[in-house]
PDB file of C-alpha atoms in Angstrom:
ATOM      1  CA  MET A 853      13.325  -2.667  -0.737  1.00 94.00           C
ATOM      2  CA  ARG A 854      11.472  -5.411  -0.956  1.00 95.00           C
ATOM      3  CA  PHE A 855       7.919  -4.384  -0.131  1.00 95.00           C
ATOM      4  CA  LEU A 856       8.656  -2.106  -3.259  1.00 97.00           C
ATOM      5  CA  ASN A 857       9.358  -5.479  -5.624  1.00 97.00           C
ATOM      6  CA  ILE A 858       6.969  -6.698  -8.321  1.00 98.00           C
ATOM      7  CA  HIS A 859       9.323 -10.581  -7.874  1.00 97.00           C
ATOM      8  CA  HIS A 860       8.893 -11.167  -4.590  1.00 97.00           C
ATOM      9  CA  ALA A 861       5.125 -10.013  -4.006  1.00 98.00           C
ATOM     10  CA  GLU A 862       4.837 -12.263  -7.166  1.00 97.00           C
ATOM     11  CA  GLU A 863       6.276 -15.103  -4.293  1.00 96.00           C
ATOM     12  CA  ASN A 864       4.427 -14.006  -1.003  1.00 97.00           C
ATOM     13  CA  ILE A 865       1.536 -14.130  -3.238  1.00 97.00           C
ATOM     14  CA  GLY A 866       2.094 -17.019  -4.814  1.00 96.00           C
ATOM     15  CA  LEU A 867       2.692 -18.266  -1.268  1.00 96.00           C
ATOM     16  CA  LEU A 868      -0.486 -16.669   0.379  1.00 96.00           C
ATOM     17  CA  VAL A 869      -2.553 -18.792  -2.366  1.00 97.00           C
ATOM     18  CA  SER A 870      -0.525 -21.913  -1.384  1.00 95.00           C
ATOM     19  CA  ALA A 871      -1.885 -21.078   1.872  1.00 94.00           C
ATOM     20  CA  LEU A 872      -5.302 -20.641   1.584  1.00 93.00           C
ATOM     21  CA  THR A 873      -5.839 -23.065  -0.792  1.00 93.00           C
ATOM     22  CA  GLY A 874      -2.762 -26.049  -0.875  1.00 93.00           C
ATOM     23  CA  THR A 875      -2.509 -25.384  -4.020  1.00 92.00           C
ATOM     24  CA  ARG A 876       0.532 -22.977  -5.680  1.00 91.00           C
ATOM     25  CA  PRO A 877      -0.250 -20.951  -8.609  1.00 94.00           C
ATOM     26  CA  ALA A 878       1.709 -21.507 -12.191  1.00 93.00           C
ATOM     27  CA  PRO A 879       3.002 -18.369 -12.599  1.00 92.00           C
ATOM     28  CA  ASP A 880       0.622 -17.453 -15.787  1.00 93.00           C
ATOM     29  CA  GLU A 881      -2.106 -18.581 -13.334  1.00 96.00           C
ATOM     30  CA  LEU A 882      -1.286 -16.929 -10.041  1.00 97.00           C
ATOM     31  CA  ALA A 883      -2.884 -13.338 -10.385  1.00 97.00           C
ATOM     32  CA  THR A 884      -6.040 -15.383 -10.817  1.00 97.00           C
ATOM     33  CA  ALA A 885      -5.316 -17.493  -8.227  1.00 97.00           C
ATOM     34  CA  TYR A 886      -4.426 -14.610  -5.907  1.00 97.00           C
ATOM     35  CA  ARG A 887      -8.029 -12.985  -6.729  1.00 98.00           C
ATOM     36  CA  ARG A 888      -9.777 -16.500  -6.393  1.00 97.00           C
ATOM     37  CA  ALA A 889      -7.889 -17.024  -3.192  1.00 97.00           C
ATOM     38  CA  ILE A 890      -8.222 -13.460  -1.732  1.00 97.00           C
ATOM     39  CA  SER A 891     -12.499 -14.026  -2.269  1.00 97.00           C
ATOM     40  CA  ARG A 892     -12.144 -16.309   0.392  1.00 95.00           C
ATOM     41  CA  MET A 893     -11.022 -13.501   3.364  1.00 95.00           C
ATOM     42  CA  ARG A 894     -13.789 -11.094   1.906  1.00 95.00           C
ATOM     43  CA  PRO A 895     -17.540 -10.626   2.226  1.00 96.00           C
ATOM     44  CA  ILE A 896     -17.096  -9.469  -1.432  1.00 97.00           C
ATOM     45  CA  PRO A 897     -15.606 -11.742  -4.239  1.00 97.00           C
ATOM     46  CA  ALA A 898     -12.861  -9.968  -6.435  1.00 97.00           C
ATOM     47  CA  PRO A 899     -13.239  -9.710  -9.973  1.00 97.00           C
ATOM     48  CA  GLU A 900     -11.939 -11.876 -12.067  1.00 94.00           C
ATOM     49  CA  THR A 901     -10.073  -9.282 -14.481  1.00 95.00           C
ATOM     50  CA  GLY A 902      -8.974  -5.461 -13.937  1.00 96.00           C
ATOM     51  CA  ILE A 903      -9.813  -2.888 -11.290  1.00 97.00           C
ATOM     52  CA  GLU A 904     -13.708  -3.357 -10.200  1.00 97.00           C
ATOM     53  CA  VAL A 905     -14.854   0.615  -9.746  1.00 98.00           C
ATOM     54  CA  SER A 906     -17.628   0.955  -7.289  1.00 97.00           C
ATOM     55  CA  PHE A 907     -19.217   4.237  -5.587  1.00 96.00           C
ATOM     56  CA  LYS A 908     -21.184   5.099  -2.176  1.00 93.00           C
ATOM     57  CA  ASP A 909     -24.041   3.536  -4.072  1.00 94.00           C
ATOM     58  CA  SER A 910     -22.277   0.154  -3.863  1.00 95.00           C
ATOM     59  CA  LYS A 911     -22.960  -3.086  -2.510  1.00 96.00           C
ATOM     60  CA  TRP A 912     -18.835  -2.310  -1.112  1.00 96.00           C
ATOM     61  CA  GLY A 913     -19.863   0.953  -0.586  1.00 94.00           C
ATOM     62  CA  GLU A 914     -22.703   0.254   1.618  1.00 94.00           C
ATOM     63  CA  HIS A 915     -20.533  -2.589   3.797  1.00 95.00           C
ATOM     64  CA  LEU A 916     -17.569  -0.427   3.882  1.00 94.00           C
ATOM     65  CA  ILE A 917     -20.065   2.549   6.061  1.00 93.00           C
ATOM     66  CA  GLU A 918     -22.831   0.483   7.751  1.00 93.00           C
ATOM     67  CA  ASN A 919     -18.876  -1.352   9.008  1.00 93.00           C
ATOM     68  CA  ARG A 920     -17.423   1.765   9.904  1.00 91.00           C
ATOM     69  CA  ILE A 921     -14.277   1.122   7.783  1.00 92.00           C
ATOM     70  CA  PHE A 922     -12.127   4.006   6.848  1.00 88.00           C
ATOM     71  CA  GLU A 923     -14.446   5.780   8.748  1.00 81.00           C
ATOM     72  CA  ASN A 924     -11.450   8.789   8.741  1.00 82.00           C
ATOM     73  CA  ILE A 925     -12.826   9.329   5.329  1.00 82.00           C
ATOM     74  CA  PHE A 926     -16.650   8.971   5.918  1.00 82.00           C
ATOM     75  CA  GLU A 927     -16.538  13.039   6.955  1.00 82.00           C
ATOM     76  CA  GLY A 928     -18.714  15.334   5.158  1.00 84.00           C
ATOM     77  CA  LEU A 929     -19.765  12.280   2.619  1.00 87.00           C
ATOM     78  CA  ALA A 930     -22.145  12.952   0.513  1.00 88.00           C
ATOM     79  CA  ASP A 931     -23.925  10.773  -2.899  1.00 90.00           C
ATOM     80  CA  THR A 932     -21.564  10.995  -5.970  1.00 91.00           C
ATOM     81  CA  HIS A 933     -23.556  12.801  -9.071  1.00 92.00           C
ATOM     82  CA  ALA A 934     -22.543  11.027 -12.543  1.00 94.00           C
ATOM     83  CA  THR A 935     -20.531  13.584 -14.214  1.00 95.00           C
ATOM     84  CA  LEU A 936     -17.799  13.252 -11.178  1.00 94.00           C
ATOM     85  CA  ARG A 937     -18.580   9.490 -11.188  1.00 95.00           C
ATOM     86  CA  GLU A 938     -17.088   9.730 -14.684  1.00 96.00           C
ATOM     87  CA  LYS A 939     -14.955  12.320 -14.041  1.00 96.00           C
ATOM     88  CA  TRP A 940     -12.918   9.924 -12.105  1.00 96.00           C
ATOM     89  CA  GLU A 941     -13.214   6.594 -14.028  1.00 96.00           C
ATOM     90  CA  ARG A 942     -11.974   9.465 -16.182  1.00 96.00           C
ATOM     91  CA  ASP A 943      -9.088  10.111 -14.238  1.00 96.00           C
ATOM     92  CA  LEU A 944      -8.163   6.566 -12.821  1.00 97.00           C
ATOM     93  CA  SER A 945      -7.651   5.178 -16.301  1.00 96.00           C
ATOM     94  CA  VAL A 946      -4.895   8.066 -17.034  1.00 97.00           C
ATOM     95  CA  ALA A 947      -3.334   7.271 -13.659  1.00 96.00           C
ATOM     96  CA  LEU A 948      -3.007   3.829 -14.552  1.00 97.00           C
ATOM     97  CA  LEU A 949      -1.358   3.932 -17.637  1.00 96.00           C
ATOM     98  CA  HIS A 950       0.395   6.720 -15.961  1.00 94.00           C
ATOM     99  CA  THR A 951       2.437   4.413 -13.423  1.00 96.00           C
ATOM    100  CA  ARG A 952       2.513   1.498 -15.859  1.00 96.00           C
ATOM    101  CA  ASP A 953       4.363   4.457 -18.101  1.00 95.00           C
ATOM    102  CA  LEU A 954       6.336   6.036 -15.575  1.00 94.00           C
ATOM    103  CA  VAL A 955       7.654   3.314 -13.029  1.00 95.00           C
ATOM    104  CA  PRO A 956       6.362   0.202 -15.104  1.00 96.00           C
ATOM    105  CA  ASP A 957       6.747  -2.378 -13.341  1.00 97.00           C
ATOM    106  CA  LEU A 958       5.204  -0.152 -10.504  1.00 96.00           C
ATOM    107  CA  GLY A 959       2.246  -0.407 -12.646  1.00 97.00           C
ATOM    108  CA  ARG A 960       2.897  -3.417 -12.594  1.00 97.00           C
ATOM    109  CA  LEU A 961       2.642  -3.531  -8.974  1.00 98.00           C
ATOM    110  CA  VAL A 962      -1.075  -1.714  -8.971  1.00 98.00           C
ATOM    111  CA  ASP A 963      -2.669  -4.383 -11.387  1.00 97.00           C
ATOM    112  CA  LEU A 964      -1.869  -7.359  -9.387  1.00 97.00           C
ATOM    113  CA  VAL A 965      -2.846  -6.198  -5.761  1.00 98.00           C
ATOM    114  CA  VAL A 966      -5.327  -4.246  -6.850  1.00 98.00           C
ATOM    115  CA  THR A 967      -9.098  -5.984  -7.016  1.00 98.00           C
ATOM    116  CA  ASP A 968     -10.875  -2.920  -6.163  1.00 98.00           C
ATOM    117  CA  ILE A 969     -11.665   0.916  -5.479  1.00 98.00           C
ATOM    118  CA  VAL A 970     -13.996   2.054  -4.837  1.00 97.00           C
ATOM    119  CA  PHE A 971     -14.518   5.935  -4.632  1.00 97.00           C
ATOM    120  CA  PHE A 972     -15.696   9.269  -2.563  1.00 95.00           C
ATOM    121  CA  SER A 973     -17.116  12.040  -2.063  1.00 92.00           C
ATOM    122  CA  SER A 974     -16.015  12.899   1.100  1.00 90.00           C
ATOM    123  CA  LYS A 975     -15.026  16.423   3.165  1.00 88.00           C
ATOM    124  CA  ASN A 976     -11.712  14.646   3.774  1.00 88.00           C
ATOM    125  CA  LYS A 977      -9.632  13.081   1.278  1.00 90.00           C
ATOM    126  CA  GLY A 978      -6.793  10.826   0.449  1.00 89.00           C
ATOM    127  CA  GLY A 979      -7.096   6.487   0.712  1.00 90.00           C
ATOM    128  CA  GLY A 980      -7.865   3.537   2.817  1.00 93.00           C
ATOM    129  CA  SER A 981      -6.956   0.143   2.671  1.00 94.00           C
ATOM    130  CA  GLY A 982      -6.380  -2.488   5.669  1.00 93.00           C
ATOM    131  CA  SER A 983      -5.125  -5.784   6.510  1.00 93.00           C
ATOM    132  CA  HIS A 984      -8.622  -7.341   6.797  1.00 94.00           C
ATOM    133  CA  ILE A 985     -10.082  -6.459   2.961  1.00 96.00           C
ATOM    134  CA  PRO A 986      -7.171  -7.499   0.566  1.00 97.00           C
ATOM    135  CA  GLY A 987      -7.403  -6.019  -2.897  1.00 98.00           C
ATOM    136  CA  LEU A 988      -9.197  -2.978  -1.722  1.00 97.00           C
ATOM    137  CA  VAL A 989      -8.855   0.484  -1.985  1.00 97.00           C
ATOM    138  CA  SER A 990     -11.188   3.148  -1.361  1.00 96.00           C
ATOM    139  CA  MET A 991     -10.613   7.018  -2.123  1.00 95.00           C
ATOM    140  CA  SER A 992     -11.611  10.646  -2.185  1.00 95.00           C
ATOM    141  CA  PRO A 993     -10.216  12.479  -4.485  1.00 95.00           C
ATOM    142  CA  GLY A 994      -9.347  15.966  -4.032  1.00 92.00           C
ATOM    143  CA  ASP A 995     -11.477  18.425  -5.895  1.00 90.00           C
ATOM    144  CA  GLU A 996      -7.917  19.778  -7.179  1.00 91.00           C
ATOM    145  CA  TRP A 997      -6.646  16.505  -8.015  1.00 94.00           C
ATOM    146  CA  ALA A 998      -4.443  15.816 -10.906  1.00 93.00           C
ATOM    147  CA  ALA A 999      -3.958  12.445 -12.812  1.00 92.00           C
ATOM    148  CA  HIS A1000      -0.501  12.224 -11.124  1.00 93.00           C
ATOM    149  CA  ASP A1001      -2.519  12.725  -7.870  1.00 94.00           C
ATOM    150  CA  PHE A1002      -4.865   9.577  -7.955  1.00 96.00           C
ATOM    151  CA  ALA A1003      -1.822   7.866  -9.112  1.00 96.00           C
ATOM    152  CA  GLU A1004      -0.177   8.393  -6.049  1.00 95.00           C
ATOM    153  CA  SER A1005      -2.667   7.532  -4.475  1.00 95.00           C
ATOM    154  CA  LEU A1006      -2.999   4.660  -6.063  1.00 97.00           C
ATOM    155  CA  VAL A1007       0.416   3.361  -5.599  1.00 97.00           C
ATOM    156  CA  HIS A1008       0.682   4.915  -1.647  1.00 96.00           C
ATOM    157  CA  GLU A1009      -3.017   2.402  -0.968  1.00 97.00           C
ATOM    158  CA  THR A1010      -1.218  -0.449  -3.283  1.00 98.00           C
ATOM    159  CA  VAL A1011       2.532  -0.704  -0.761  1.00 97.00           C
ATOM    160  CA  HIS A1012       0.268  -0.424   1.776  1.00 97.00           C
ATOM    161  CA  LEU A1013      -1.725  -3.909   0.563  1.00 98.00           C
ATOM    162  CA  ASN A1014       1.531  -5.468  -0.458  1.00 98.00           C
ATOM    163  CA  VAL A1015       2.852  -5.249   3.118  1.00 97.00           C
ATOM    164  CA  PHE A1016      -0.278  -6.565   4.498  1.00 97.00           C
ATOM    165  CA  ILE A1017       0.351  -9.611   2.104  1.00 97.00           C
ATOM    166  CA  ALA A1018       3.993  -9.725   3.155  1.00 97.00           C
ATOM    167  CA  ASP A1019       3.241  -9.860   6.639  1.00 96.00           C
ATOM    168  CA  MET A1020       0.087 -12.830   6.257  1.00 96.00           C
ATOM    169  CA  VAL A1021       3.173 -14.288   4.740  1.00 95.00           C
ATOM    170  CA  HIS A1022       6.348 -13.257   6.580  1.00 95.00           C
ATOM    171  CA  GLY A1023       5.103 -12.115  10.220  1.00 95.00           C
ATOM    172  CA  LEU A1024       6.273  -8.624   9.985  1.00 96.00           C
ATOM    173  CA  TYR A1025       6.000  -8.028  14.385  1.00 96.00           C
ATOM    174  CA  THR A1026       6.899 -10.576  16.975  1.00 94.00           C
ATOM    175  CA  LEU A1027       3.699  -8.502  19.690  1.00 93.00           C
ATOM    176  CA  PRO A1028       0.321  -8.540  18.089  1.00 90.00           C
ATOM    177  CA  ALA A1029      -0.826  -5.070  16.634  1.00 88.00           C
ATOM    178  CA  SER A1030      -3.246  -5.305  19.776  1.00 89.00           C
ATOM    179  CA  ALA A1031      -0.258  -4.800  22.119  1.00 91.00           C
ATOM    180  CA  LEU A1032       1.325  -2.749  20.153  1.00 89.00           C
ATOM    181  CA  GLU A1033      -0.806   0.443  20.487  1.00 89.00           C
ATOM    182  CA  ALA A1034       0.944   0.508  24.156  1.00 90.00           C
ATOM    183  CA  ASP A1035       2.680   4.561  24.609  1.00 90.00           C
ATOM    184  CA  LYS A1036       5.707   2.740  25.346  1.00 91.00           C
ATOM    185  CA  PHE A1037       6.500   1.183  21.606  1.00 90.00           C
ATOM    186  CA  ARG A1038       4.881   3.765  19.525  1.00 91.00           C
ATOM    187  CA  VAL A1039       6.829   5.809  16.895  1.00 90.00           C
ATOM    188  CA  VAL A1040       7.098   9.409  15.015  1.00 85.00           C
ATOM    189  CA  SER A1041       5.427   8.597  11.906  1.00 82.00           C
ATOM    190  CA  ALA A1042       7.215   9.237   8.880  1.00 73.00           C
ATOM    191  CA  VAL A1043       4.540  11.383   7.173  1.00 73.00           C
ATOM    192  CA  LYS A1044       1.978  13.144   9.704  1.00 70.00           C
ATOM    193  CA  PHE A1045       4.757  14.951  11.390  1.00 65.00           C
ATOM    194  CA  GLY A1046       6.054  14.849  14.781  1.00 68.00           C
ATOM    195  CA  GLN A1047       2.974  12.218  15.333  1.00 79.00           C
ATOM    196  CA  MET A1048       3.416   9.402  18.261  1.00 88.00           C
ATOM    197  CA  ARG A1049       1.877   6.492  16.845  1.00 89.00           C
ATOM    198  CA  PRO A1050       1.720   2.640  16.852  1.00 91.00           C
ATOM    199  CA  LEU A1051       4.771   0.879  15.943  1.00 93.00           C
ATOM    200  CA  ASP A1052       3.269  -1.257  12.680  1.00 94.00           C
ATOM    201  CA  LYS A1053       1.613   2.477  11.530  1.00 92.00           C
ATOM    202  CA  ALA A1054       4.489   4.157  11.850  1.00 92.00           C
ATOM    203  CA  PHE A1055       6.194   1.055   9.682  1.00 94.00           C
ATOM    204  CA  HIS A1056       3.258   1.507   7.552  1.00 93.00           C
ATOM    205  CA  SER A1057       3.867   4.992   7.241  1.00 90.00           C
ATOM    206  CA  ALA A1058       7.671   5.258   5.925  1.00 93.00           C
ATOM    207  CA  VAL A1059       7.171   2.197   3.879  1.00 95.00           C
ATOM    208  CA  VAL A1060       5.375   4.678   0.921  1.00 94.00           C
ATOM    209  CA  ALA A1061       7.052   7.477   1.618  1.00 93.00           C
ATOM    210  CA  PRO A1062       9.946   6.360  -0.860  1.00 95.00           C
ATOM    211  CA  PRO A1063       8.051   5.114  -4.198  1.00 95.00           C
ATOM    212  CA  LEU A1064       5.916   8.831  -3.550  1.00 94.00           C
ATOM    213  CA  MET A1065       9.171  11.051  -3.279  1.00 93.00           C
ATOM    214  CA  TYR A1066      10.707   8.499  -6.591  1.00 95.00           C
ATOM    215  CA  MET A1067       7.409   9.436  -8.105  1.00 94.00           C
ATOM    216  CA  GLN A1068       7.426  13.022  -7.274  1.00 92.00           C
ATOM    217  CA  SER A1069      11.116  13.004  -8.436  1.00 92.00           C
ATOM    218  CA  LYS A1070      10.722  11.385 -11.936  1.00 91.00           C
ATOM    219  CA  ARG A1071       7.846  14.303 -12.962  1.00 87.00           C
ATOM    220  CA  GLY A1072      10.640  17.434 -11.632  1.00 87.00           C
ATOM    221  CA  GLU A1073       8.951  17.387  -8.328  1.00 83.00           C
ATOM    222  CA  THR A1074      10.429  18.416  -4.729  1.00 81.00           C
ATOM    223  CA  GLU A1075       8.051  19.154  -2.210  1.00 80.00           C
ATOM    224  CA  LEU A1076       7.447  15.026  -0.831  1.00 77.00           C
ATOM    225  CA  VAL A1077      11.318  14.611  -1.333  1.00 83.00           C
ATOM    226  CA  ASP A1078      12.399  17.614   1.070  1.00 83.00           C
ATOM    227  CA  LYS A1079       9.085  16.765   3.535  1.00 82.00           C
ATOM    228  CA  PHE A1080      10.210  13.368   4.095  1.00 84.00           C
ATOM    229  CA  ARG A1081      14.376  13.685   4.231  1.00 85.00           C
ATOM    230  CA  GLY A1082      14.124  14.708   7.701  1.00 87.00           C
ATOM    231  CA  SER A1083      11.138  12.681   9.198  1.00 87.00           C
ATOM    232  CA  LEU A1084      11.787   9.775   7.119  1.00 91.00           C
ATOM    233  CA  LEU A1085      15.118   9.553   9.105  1.00 91.00           C
ATOM    234  CA  GLU A1086      13.930   9.921  12.448  1.00 91.00           C
ATOM    235  CA  CYS A1087      11.019   7.404  11.987  1.00 91.00           C
ATOM    236  CA  THR A1088      13.647   4.614  10.613  1.00 93.00           C
ATOM    237  CA  ASP A1089      15.423   5.766  14.000  1.00 92.00           C
ATOM    238  CA  GLY A1090      12.250   4.924  15.907  1.00 93.00           C
ATOM    239  CA  LEU A1091      11.768   0.830  13.760  1.00 95.00           C
ATOM    240  CA  LEU A1092      15.231   0.438  14.711  1.00 95.00           C
ATOM    241  CA  ASP A1093      15.408   1.705  18.312  1.00 94.00           C
ATOM    242  CA  LYS A1094      12.468  -1.496  18.272  1.00 94.00           C
ATOM    243  CA  ARG A1095      14.504  -3.583  16.803  1.00 94.00           C
ATOM    244  CA  GLU A1096      13.955  -6.170  18.293  1.00 95.00           C
ATOM    245  CA  LEU A1097       9.768  -6.127  17.825  1.00 96.00           C
ATOM    246  CA  PHE A1098       9.983  -7.319  14.709  1.00 96.00           C
ATOM    247  CA  THR A1099      10.642 -10.878  13.343  1.00 96.00           C
ATOM    248  CA  PRO A1100      13.730 -11.554  11.354  1.00 95.00           C
ATOM    249  CA  TYR A1101      12.050 -10.952   7.983  1.00 96.00           C
ATOM    250  CA  GLY A1102      10.451  -7.061   9.146  1.00 96.00           C
ATOM    251  CA  GLN A1103      14.261  -6.377  10.820  1.00 96.00           C
ATOM    252  CA  LEU A1104      14.634  -6.590   7.144  1.00 95.00           C
ATOM    253  CA  LEU A1105      12.128  -4.759   5.520  1.00 96.00           C
ATOM    254  CA  VAL A1106      13.469  -1.919   7.849  1.00 96.00           C
ATOM    255  CA  ASP A1107      17.205  -2.639   6.948  1.00 95.00           C
ATOM    256  CA  ASP A1108      15.203  -1.774   3.335  1.00 94.00           C
ATOM    257  CA  LEU A1109      14.244   0.735   4.703  1.00 95.00           C
ATOM    258  CA  ARG A1110      16.796   3.035   7.083  1.00 95.00           C
ATOM    259  CA  ALA A1111      19.523   2.441   3.514  1.00 95.00           C
ATOM    260  CA  PHE A1112      17.225   4.636   1.597  1.00 95.00           C
ATOM    261  CA  ALA A1113      16.219   6.965   4.367  1.00 94.00           C
ATOM    262  CA  GLU A1114      20.576   7.990   4.680  1.00 94.00           C
ATOM    263  CA  THR A1115      21.008   8.183   1.324  1.00 94.00           C
ATOM    264  CA  VAL A1116      17.328   8.666  -0.738  1.00 94.00           C
ATOM    265  CA  ASP A1117      19.020   7.128  -3.690  1.00 94.00           C
ATOM    266  CA  PHE A1118      16.253   6.881  -6.268  1.00 95.00           C
ATOM    267  CA  ASP A1119      18.882   4.430  -7.871  1.00 95.00           C
ATOM    268  CA  LEU A1120      18.330   2.004  -4.612  1.00 96.00           C
ATOM    269  CA  VAL A1121      14.302   2.659  -5.762  1.00 96.00           C
ATOM    270  CA  GLU A1122      14.323   1.621  -9.051  1.00 95.00           C
ATOM    271  CA  ARG A1123      16.524  -1.469  -8.540  1.00 96.00           C
ATOM    272  CA  SER A1124      13.555  -2.509  -5.137  1.00 96.00           C
ATOM    273  CA  VAL A1125      10.587  -2.200  -7.789  1.00 97.00           C
ATOM    274  CA  SER A1126      12.289  -4.367 -10.379  1.00 97.00           C
ATOM    275  CA  SER A1127      15.881  -5.917  -9.619  1.00 96.00           C
ATOM    276  CA  LEU A1128      15.893  -9.716  -8.763  1.00 95.00           C
ATOM    277  CA  GLU A1129      18.403  -9.091  -6.417  1.00 92.00           C
ATOM    278  CA  PHE A1130      15.421  -8.543  -3.948  1.00 93.00           C
ATOM    279  CA  ALA A1131      13.063 -11.300  -5.741  1.00 92.00           C
ATOM    280  CA  HIS A1132      13.842 -14.075  -2.318  1.00 89.00           C
ATOM    281  CA  TYR A1133      13.674 -14.215   0.345  1.00 87.00           C
ATOM    282  CA  GLU A1134      14.450 -17.372   2.723  1.00 80.00           C
ATOM    283  CA  ILE A1135      12.006 -18.385   5.159  1.00 69.00           C
ATOM    284  CA  PRO A1136      14.090 -19.772   8.269  1.00 65.00           C
ATOM    285  CA  ALA A1137      14.068 -22.896   9.631  1.00 53.00           C
ATOM    286  CA  ALA A1138      11.974 -24.107  13.011  1.00 47.00           C
ATOM    287  CA  ALA A1139      14.885 -24.013  15.439  1.00 46.00           C
TER     288      ALA A1139
END
């Protein structure tokens, strides 16, 4: 599954940087070049290194609220007191270590793609990311979240951000996102059970399922595996039925996803994250 592969992400980020700056970065300059390049696309620049954490009263918090970005997690929005801020920052640090230890190359993917996290205290719990703000994750942690919950939420949003980059570089769909909102292009969600969603959103609901199922299985949990096994098949049925709405690259990702949905093979997830077999995509020559 190329959308999980660290090497493919590096290749795509190199292509993105080249498109934005006109220069292809050397491998040891990729992370810095990525951050400088995406800063051109954002109202607030990315930090040079690491993940910058902020809260509701930060520039990012104010920007997201003012522009109603990720407003689904703004219900019951409240200030975050100092003790909770400190706890969340500690939990995030442990979550990053947990991910790097559990699946090292998935940790590398998080470290490469994510540049900023904005924490909110709100009634609706969860995370958010968007194609128009590369590198940024918003998060409203649950009251009972453990470190692995932070880790899984962060990986969830990392995969979304990684797929957004792939879409920028290669294109996933043959129609614009606005057209995919039409009822005839909707597909059942892989994670919001029974809910029909626009094709692009249904696809994004499916790509986050394999890594989360894998992470839970690695720590001996089966809840998500049991939940998503059937819904992921149903979602990929719908994606395959609308195969013509995907570009050749998009079809490749759908086929990768379907291979997992049919088998729930965690060896495939391991290979997908780290193996060079998923690294390269040859862009088709123009007709």
